[in-house]
PDB file of C-alpha atoms in Angstrom:
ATOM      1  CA  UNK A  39      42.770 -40.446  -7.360  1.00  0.00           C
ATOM      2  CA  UNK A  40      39.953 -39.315  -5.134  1.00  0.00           C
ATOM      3  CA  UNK A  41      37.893 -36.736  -6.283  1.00  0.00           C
ATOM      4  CA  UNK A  42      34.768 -35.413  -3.971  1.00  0.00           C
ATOM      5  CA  UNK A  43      32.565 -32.862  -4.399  1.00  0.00           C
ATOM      6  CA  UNK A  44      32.882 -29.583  -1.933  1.00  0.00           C
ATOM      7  CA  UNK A  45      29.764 -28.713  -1.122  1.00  0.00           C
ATOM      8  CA  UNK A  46      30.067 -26.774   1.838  1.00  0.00           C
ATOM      9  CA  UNK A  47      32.183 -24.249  -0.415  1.00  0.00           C
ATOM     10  CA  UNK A  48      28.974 -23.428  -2.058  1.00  0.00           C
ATOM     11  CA  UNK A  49      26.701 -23.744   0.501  1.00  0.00           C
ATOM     12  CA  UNK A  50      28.905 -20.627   2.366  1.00  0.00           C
ATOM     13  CA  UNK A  51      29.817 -18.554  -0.597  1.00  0.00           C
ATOM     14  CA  UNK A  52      26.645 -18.866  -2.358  1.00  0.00           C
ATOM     15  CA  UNK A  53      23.362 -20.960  -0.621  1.00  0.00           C
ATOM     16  CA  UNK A  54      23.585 -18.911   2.051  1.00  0.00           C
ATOM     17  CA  UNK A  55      23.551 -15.330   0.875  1.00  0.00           C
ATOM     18  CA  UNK A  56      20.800 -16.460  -1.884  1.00  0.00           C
ATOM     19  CA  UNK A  57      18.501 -17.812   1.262  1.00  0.00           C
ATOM     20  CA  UNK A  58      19.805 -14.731   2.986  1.00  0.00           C
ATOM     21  CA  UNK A  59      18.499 -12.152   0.528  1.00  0.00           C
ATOM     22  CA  UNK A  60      14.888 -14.655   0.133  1.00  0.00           C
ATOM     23  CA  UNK A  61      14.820 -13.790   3.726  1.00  0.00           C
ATOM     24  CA  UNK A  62      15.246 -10.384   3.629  1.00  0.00           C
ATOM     25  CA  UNK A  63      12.626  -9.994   0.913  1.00  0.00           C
ATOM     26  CA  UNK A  64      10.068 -11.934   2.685  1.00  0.00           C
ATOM     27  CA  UNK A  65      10.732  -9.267   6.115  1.00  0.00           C
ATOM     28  CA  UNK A  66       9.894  -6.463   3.402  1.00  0.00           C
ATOM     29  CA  UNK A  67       6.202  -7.303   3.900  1.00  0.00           C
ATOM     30  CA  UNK A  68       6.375  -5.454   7.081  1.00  0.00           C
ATOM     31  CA  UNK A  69       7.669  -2.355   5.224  1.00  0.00           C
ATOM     32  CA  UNK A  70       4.340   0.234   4.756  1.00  0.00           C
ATOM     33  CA  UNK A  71       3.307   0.875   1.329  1.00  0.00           C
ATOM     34  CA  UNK A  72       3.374   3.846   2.010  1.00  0.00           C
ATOM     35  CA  UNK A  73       6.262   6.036   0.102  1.00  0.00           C
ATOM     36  CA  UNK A  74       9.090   4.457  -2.085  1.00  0.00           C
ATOM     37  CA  UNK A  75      10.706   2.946   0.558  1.00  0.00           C
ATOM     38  CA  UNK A  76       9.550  -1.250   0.308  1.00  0.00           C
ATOM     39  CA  UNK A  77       9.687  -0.651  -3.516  1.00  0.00           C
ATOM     40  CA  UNK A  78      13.243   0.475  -3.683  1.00  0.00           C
ATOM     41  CA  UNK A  79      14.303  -2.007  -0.829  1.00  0.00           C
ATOM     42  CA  UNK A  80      13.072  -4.752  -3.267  1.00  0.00           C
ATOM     43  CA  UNK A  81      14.632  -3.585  -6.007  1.00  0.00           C
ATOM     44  CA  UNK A  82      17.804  -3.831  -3.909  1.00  0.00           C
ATOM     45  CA  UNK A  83      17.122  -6.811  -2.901  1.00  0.00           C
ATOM     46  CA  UNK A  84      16.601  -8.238  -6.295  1.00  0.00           C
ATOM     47  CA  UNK A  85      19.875  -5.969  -7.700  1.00  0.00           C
ATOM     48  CA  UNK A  86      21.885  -8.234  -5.244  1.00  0.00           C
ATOM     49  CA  UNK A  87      20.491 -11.396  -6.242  1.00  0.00           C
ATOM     50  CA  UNK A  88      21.894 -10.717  -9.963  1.00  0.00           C
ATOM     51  CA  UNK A  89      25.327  -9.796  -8.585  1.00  0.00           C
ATOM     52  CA  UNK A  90      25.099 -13.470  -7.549  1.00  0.00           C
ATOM     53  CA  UNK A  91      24.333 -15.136 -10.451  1.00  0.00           C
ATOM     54  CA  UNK A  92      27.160 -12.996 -12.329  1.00  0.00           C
ATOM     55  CA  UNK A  93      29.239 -14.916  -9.749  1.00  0.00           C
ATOM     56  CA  UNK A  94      27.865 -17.812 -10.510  1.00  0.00           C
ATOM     57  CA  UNK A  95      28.366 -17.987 -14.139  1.00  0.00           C
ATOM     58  CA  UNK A  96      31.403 -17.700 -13.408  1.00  0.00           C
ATOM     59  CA  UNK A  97      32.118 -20.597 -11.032  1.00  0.00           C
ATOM     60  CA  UNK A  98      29.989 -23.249 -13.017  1.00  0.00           C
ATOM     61  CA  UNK A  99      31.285 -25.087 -15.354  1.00  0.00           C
ATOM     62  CA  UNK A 100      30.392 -23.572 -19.404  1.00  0.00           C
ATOM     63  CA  UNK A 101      30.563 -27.265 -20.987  1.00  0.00           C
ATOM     64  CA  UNK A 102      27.789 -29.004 -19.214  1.00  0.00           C
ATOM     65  CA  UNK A 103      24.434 -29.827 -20.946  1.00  0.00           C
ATOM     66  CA  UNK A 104      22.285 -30.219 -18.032  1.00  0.00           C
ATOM     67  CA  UNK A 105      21.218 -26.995 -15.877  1.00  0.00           C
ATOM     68  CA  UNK A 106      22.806 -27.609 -12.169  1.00  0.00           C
ATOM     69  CA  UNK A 107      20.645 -27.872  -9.295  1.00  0.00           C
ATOM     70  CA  UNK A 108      22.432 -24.781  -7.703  1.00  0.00           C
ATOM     71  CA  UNK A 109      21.702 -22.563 -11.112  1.00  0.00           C
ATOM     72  CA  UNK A 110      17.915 -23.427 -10.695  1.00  0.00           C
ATOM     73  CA  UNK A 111      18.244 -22.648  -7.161  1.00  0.00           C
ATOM     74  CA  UNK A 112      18.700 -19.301  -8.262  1.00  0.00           C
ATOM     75  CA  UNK A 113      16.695 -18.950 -10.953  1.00  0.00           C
ATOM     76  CA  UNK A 114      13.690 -19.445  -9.086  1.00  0.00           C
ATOM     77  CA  UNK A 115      14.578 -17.272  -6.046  1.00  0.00           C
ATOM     78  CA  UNK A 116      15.194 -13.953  -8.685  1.00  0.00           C
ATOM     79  CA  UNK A 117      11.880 -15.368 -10.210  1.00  0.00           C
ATOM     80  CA  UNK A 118      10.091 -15.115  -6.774  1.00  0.00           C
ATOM     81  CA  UNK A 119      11.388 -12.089  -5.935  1.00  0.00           C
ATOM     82  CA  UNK A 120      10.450 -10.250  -8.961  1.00  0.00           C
ATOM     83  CA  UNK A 121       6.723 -11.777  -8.460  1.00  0.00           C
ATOM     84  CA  UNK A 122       7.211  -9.751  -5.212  1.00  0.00           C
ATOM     85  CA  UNK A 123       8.081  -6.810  -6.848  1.00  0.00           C
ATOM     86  CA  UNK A 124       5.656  -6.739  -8.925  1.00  0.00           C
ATOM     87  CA  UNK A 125       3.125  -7.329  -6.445  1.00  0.00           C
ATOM     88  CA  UNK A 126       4.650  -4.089  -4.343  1.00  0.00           C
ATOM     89  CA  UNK A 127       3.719  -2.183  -7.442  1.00  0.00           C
ATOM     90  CA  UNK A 128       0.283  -3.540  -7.879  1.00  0.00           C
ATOM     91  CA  UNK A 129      -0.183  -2.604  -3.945  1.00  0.00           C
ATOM     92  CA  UNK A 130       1.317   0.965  -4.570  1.00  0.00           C
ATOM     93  CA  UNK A 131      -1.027   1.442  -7.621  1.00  0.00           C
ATOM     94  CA  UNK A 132      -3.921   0.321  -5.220  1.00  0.00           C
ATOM     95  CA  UNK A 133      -3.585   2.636  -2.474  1.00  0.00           C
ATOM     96  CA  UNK A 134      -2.727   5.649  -4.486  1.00  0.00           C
ATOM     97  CA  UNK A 135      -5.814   5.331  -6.232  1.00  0.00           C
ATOM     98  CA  UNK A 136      -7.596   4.987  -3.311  1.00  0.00           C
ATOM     99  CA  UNK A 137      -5.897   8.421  -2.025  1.00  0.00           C
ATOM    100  CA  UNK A 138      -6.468  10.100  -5.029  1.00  0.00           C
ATOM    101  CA  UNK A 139     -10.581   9.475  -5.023  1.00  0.00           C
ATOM    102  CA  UNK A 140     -10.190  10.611  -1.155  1.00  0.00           C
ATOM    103  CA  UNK A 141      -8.378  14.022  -1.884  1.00  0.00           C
ATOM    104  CA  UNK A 142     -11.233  14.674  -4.919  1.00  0.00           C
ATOM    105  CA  UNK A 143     -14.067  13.862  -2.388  1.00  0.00           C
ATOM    106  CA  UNK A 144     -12.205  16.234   0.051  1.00  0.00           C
ATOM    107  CA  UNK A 145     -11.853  18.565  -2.847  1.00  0.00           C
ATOM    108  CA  UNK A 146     -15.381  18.747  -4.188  1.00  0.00           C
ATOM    109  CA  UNK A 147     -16.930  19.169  -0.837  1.00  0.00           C
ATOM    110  CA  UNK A 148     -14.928  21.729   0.229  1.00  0.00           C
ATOM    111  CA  UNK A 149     -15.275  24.086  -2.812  1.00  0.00           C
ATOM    112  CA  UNK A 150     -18.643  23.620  -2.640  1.00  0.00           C
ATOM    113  CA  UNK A 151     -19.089  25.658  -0.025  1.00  0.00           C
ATOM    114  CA  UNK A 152     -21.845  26.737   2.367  1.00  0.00           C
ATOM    115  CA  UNK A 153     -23.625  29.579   1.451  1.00  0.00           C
ATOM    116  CA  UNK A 154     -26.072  31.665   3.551  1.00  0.00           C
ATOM    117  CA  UNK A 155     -27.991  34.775   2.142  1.00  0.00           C
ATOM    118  CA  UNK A 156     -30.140  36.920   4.007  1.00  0.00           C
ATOM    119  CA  UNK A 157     -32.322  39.181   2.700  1.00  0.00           C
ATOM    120  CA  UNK A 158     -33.061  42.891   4.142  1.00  0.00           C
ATOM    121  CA  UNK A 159     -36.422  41.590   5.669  1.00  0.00           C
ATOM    122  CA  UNK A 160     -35.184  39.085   7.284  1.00  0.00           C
ATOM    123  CA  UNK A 161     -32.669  41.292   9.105  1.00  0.00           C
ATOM    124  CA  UNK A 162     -35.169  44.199  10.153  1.00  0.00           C
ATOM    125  CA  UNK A 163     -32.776  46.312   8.011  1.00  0.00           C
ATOM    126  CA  UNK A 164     -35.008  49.400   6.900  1.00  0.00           C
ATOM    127  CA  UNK A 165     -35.618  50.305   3.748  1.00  0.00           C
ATOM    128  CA  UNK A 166     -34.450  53.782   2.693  1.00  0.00           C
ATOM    129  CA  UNK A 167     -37.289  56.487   2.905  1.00  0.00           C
ATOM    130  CA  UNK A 168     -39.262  53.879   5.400  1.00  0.00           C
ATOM    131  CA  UNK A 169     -40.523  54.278   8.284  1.00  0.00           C
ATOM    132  CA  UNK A 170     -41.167  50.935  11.240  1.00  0.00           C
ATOM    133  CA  UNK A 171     -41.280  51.036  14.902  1.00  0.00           C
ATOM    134  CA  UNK A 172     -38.439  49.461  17.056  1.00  0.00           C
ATOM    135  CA  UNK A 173     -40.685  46.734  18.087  1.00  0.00           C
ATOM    136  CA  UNK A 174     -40.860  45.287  13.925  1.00  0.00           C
ATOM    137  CA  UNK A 175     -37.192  45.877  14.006  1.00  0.00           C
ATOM    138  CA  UNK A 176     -36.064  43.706  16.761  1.00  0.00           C
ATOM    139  CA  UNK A 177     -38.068  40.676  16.044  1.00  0.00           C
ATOM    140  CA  UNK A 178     -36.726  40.818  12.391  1.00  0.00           C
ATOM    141  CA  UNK A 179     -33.410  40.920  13.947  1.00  0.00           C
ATOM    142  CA  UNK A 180     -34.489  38.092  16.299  1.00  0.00           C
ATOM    143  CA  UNK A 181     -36.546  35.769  13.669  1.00  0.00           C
ATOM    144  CA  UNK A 182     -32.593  36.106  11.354  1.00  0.00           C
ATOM    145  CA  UNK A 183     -30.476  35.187  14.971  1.00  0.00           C
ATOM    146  CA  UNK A 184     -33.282  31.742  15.320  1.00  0.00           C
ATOM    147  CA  UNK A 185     -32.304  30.365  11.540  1.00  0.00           C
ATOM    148  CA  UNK A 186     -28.574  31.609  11.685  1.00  0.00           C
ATOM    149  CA  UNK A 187     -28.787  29.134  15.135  1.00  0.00           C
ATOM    150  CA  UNK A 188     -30.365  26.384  13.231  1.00  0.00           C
ATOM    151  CA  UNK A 189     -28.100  26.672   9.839  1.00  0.00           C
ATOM    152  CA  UNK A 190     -25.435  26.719  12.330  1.00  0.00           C
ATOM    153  CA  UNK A 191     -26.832  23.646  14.096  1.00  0.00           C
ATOM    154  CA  UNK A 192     -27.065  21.850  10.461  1.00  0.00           C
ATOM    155  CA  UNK A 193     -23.802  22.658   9.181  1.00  0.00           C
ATOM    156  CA  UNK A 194     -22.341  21.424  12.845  1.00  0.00           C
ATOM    157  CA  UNK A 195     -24.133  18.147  12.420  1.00  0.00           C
ATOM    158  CA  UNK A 196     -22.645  18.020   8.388  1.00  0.00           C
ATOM    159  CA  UNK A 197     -19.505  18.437   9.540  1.00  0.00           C
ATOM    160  CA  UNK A 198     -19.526  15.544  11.718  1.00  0.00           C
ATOM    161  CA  UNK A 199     -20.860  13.423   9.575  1.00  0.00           C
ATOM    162  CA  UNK A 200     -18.397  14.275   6.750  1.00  0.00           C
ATOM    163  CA  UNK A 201     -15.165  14.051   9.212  1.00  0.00           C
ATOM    164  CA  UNK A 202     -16.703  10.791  10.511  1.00  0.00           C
ATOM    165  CA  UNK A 203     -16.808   9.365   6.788  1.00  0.00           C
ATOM    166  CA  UNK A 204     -13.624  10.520   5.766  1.00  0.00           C
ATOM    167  CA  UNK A 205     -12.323   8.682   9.091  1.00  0.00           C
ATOM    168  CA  UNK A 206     -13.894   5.941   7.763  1.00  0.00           C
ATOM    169  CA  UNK A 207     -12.451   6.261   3.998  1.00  0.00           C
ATOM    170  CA  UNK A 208      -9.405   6.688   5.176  1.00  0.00           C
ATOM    171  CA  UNK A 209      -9.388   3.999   7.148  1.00  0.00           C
ATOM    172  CA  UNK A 210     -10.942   1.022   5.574  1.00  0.00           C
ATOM    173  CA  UNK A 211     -11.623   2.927   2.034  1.00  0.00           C
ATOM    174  CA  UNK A 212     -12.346   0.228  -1.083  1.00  0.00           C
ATOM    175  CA  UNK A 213      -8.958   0.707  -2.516  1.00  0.00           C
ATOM    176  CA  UNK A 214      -7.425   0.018   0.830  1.00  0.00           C
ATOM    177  CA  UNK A 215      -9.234  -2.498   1.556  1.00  0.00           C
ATOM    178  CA  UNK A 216      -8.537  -4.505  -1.626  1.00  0.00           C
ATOM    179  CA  UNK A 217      -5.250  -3.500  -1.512  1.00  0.00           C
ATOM    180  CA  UNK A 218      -4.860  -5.115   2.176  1.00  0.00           C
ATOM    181  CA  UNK A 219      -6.032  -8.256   1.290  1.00  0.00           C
ATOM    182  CA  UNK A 220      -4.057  -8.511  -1.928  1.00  0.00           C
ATOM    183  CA  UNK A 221      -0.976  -8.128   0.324  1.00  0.00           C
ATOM    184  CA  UNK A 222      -2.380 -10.702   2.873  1.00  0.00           C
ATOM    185  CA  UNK A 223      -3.035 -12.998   0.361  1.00  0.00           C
ATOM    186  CA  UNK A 224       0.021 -12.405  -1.299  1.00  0.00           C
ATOM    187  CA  UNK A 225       1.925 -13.049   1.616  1.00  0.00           C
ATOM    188  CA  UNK A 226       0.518 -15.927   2.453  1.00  0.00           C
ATOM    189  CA  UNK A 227       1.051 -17.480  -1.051  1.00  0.00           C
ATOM    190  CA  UNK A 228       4.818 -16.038  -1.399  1.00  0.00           C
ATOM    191  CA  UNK A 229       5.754 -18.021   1.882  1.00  0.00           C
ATOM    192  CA  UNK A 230       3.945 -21.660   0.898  1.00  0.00           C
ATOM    193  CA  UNK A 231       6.233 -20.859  -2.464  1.00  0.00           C
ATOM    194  CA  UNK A 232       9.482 -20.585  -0.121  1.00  0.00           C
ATOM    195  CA  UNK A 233       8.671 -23.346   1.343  1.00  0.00           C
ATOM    196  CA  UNK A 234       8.130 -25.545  -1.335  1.00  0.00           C
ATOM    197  CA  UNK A 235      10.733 -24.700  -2.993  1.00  0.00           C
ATOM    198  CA  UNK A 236      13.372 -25.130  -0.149  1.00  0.00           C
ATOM    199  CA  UNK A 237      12.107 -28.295   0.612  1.00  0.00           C
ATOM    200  CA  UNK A 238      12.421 -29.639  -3.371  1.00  0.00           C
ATOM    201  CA  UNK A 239      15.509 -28.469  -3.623  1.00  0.00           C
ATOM    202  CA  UNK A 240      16.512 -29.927  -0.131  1.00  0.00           C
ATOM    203  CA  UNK A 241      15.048 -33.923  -1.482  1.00  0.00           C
ATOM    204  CA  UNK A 242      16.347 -33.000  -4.577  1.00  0.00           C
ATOM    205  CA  UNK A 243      20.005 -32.445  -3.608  1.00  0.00           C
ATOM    206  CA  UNK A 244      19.936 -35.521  -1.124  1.00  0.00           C
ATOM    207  CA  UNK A 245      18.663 -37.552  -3.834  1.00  0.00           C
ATOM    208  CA  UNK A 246      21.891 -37.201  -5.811  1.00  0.00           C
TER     209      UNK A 246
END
């Protein structure tokens, strides 16, 4: 009697798919933050991954005492990817913070307004009953166009200034920022994991 083992049967059916889906989690990084779309790819992502191990339950055998190599295969790629879910969230949380504090900034400014009173003297209007020459009446009017100019000049320059910042907020705000680098980092760390853990499962599964 010779017995072998088939590995290539579970390389197709079920390495593959597993490195597959690792794969398409790791091209989710390029996804924007922005929206629900990364989060609920991930969650698909991960949804999939459990449909495998269902499958696998079944195909391994119930009456072993050791955990197979192939079982903590998968264990450790739903354990990654759910670290990357989690992180998505954390990012999400991030950034819609940050756009909160922007739209309250945006809010505050704009109801508090700009307000400009003028007073009768300043616009040569005449009091009732009074009498002033035409000469009193157009420099009043003149002296109220000169600091109309110049509040008009100052708001102008305000208004820059405020678009300019909230440019600037919006994009490289503190949220955003740490947000950014959480992801970079992230990313950075999530593929070293992959790699690591391809590569130990690769020596381990030659070893035996």
């Amino acid at each position: 009697i010779t017995m072998e083992r088939r590995s290539l049967l579970y390389i197709v059916n079920f390495l593959l798919p597993v490195l597959f889906f690792l794969c398409l989690d790791l091209a989710s990084f390029m996804i924007s933050d922005y929206g629900g779309e990364k989060l609920s790819f991930k969650v698909t992502v991960l949804l999939a991954i459990t449909v495998l191990q269902l499958i696998l339950n079944d195909i391994l055998p119930s009456s072993s005492n050791q955990v197979p190599l192939i079982a903590t295969y998968c264990i450790v790629v739903f354990a990654l990817m759910m670290l990357s879910l989690l992180e998505t969230i954390f990012v999400m949380h991030l950034r819609e913070k940050g756009s909160r504090e922007t739209q309250r900034d945006t809010h505050d400014w704009t109801q508090g307004g700009f307000n400009y009173n003028v007073s009768s003297s300043e616009t040569g209007e005449v009091a009732p009953g009074a009498e002033e020459d035409r000469h009193n009446k157009l420099t009043g009017n003149c002296y109220t166009l000169e600091r109309l100019s110049d509040e008009l000049r100052a708001m102008e320059k305000t208004l820059t200034l405020f678009l300019k910042s909230k440019k600037e907020d919006k994009t490289s705000g503190y949220w955003t920022r740490v947000a950014k680098r959480v992801d970079k980092f992230f990313f950075l760390f999530y593929v070293i994991l992959v790699l690591l853990l391809l590569i130990l499962i690769f020596l381990e599964w030659k070893s035996d």
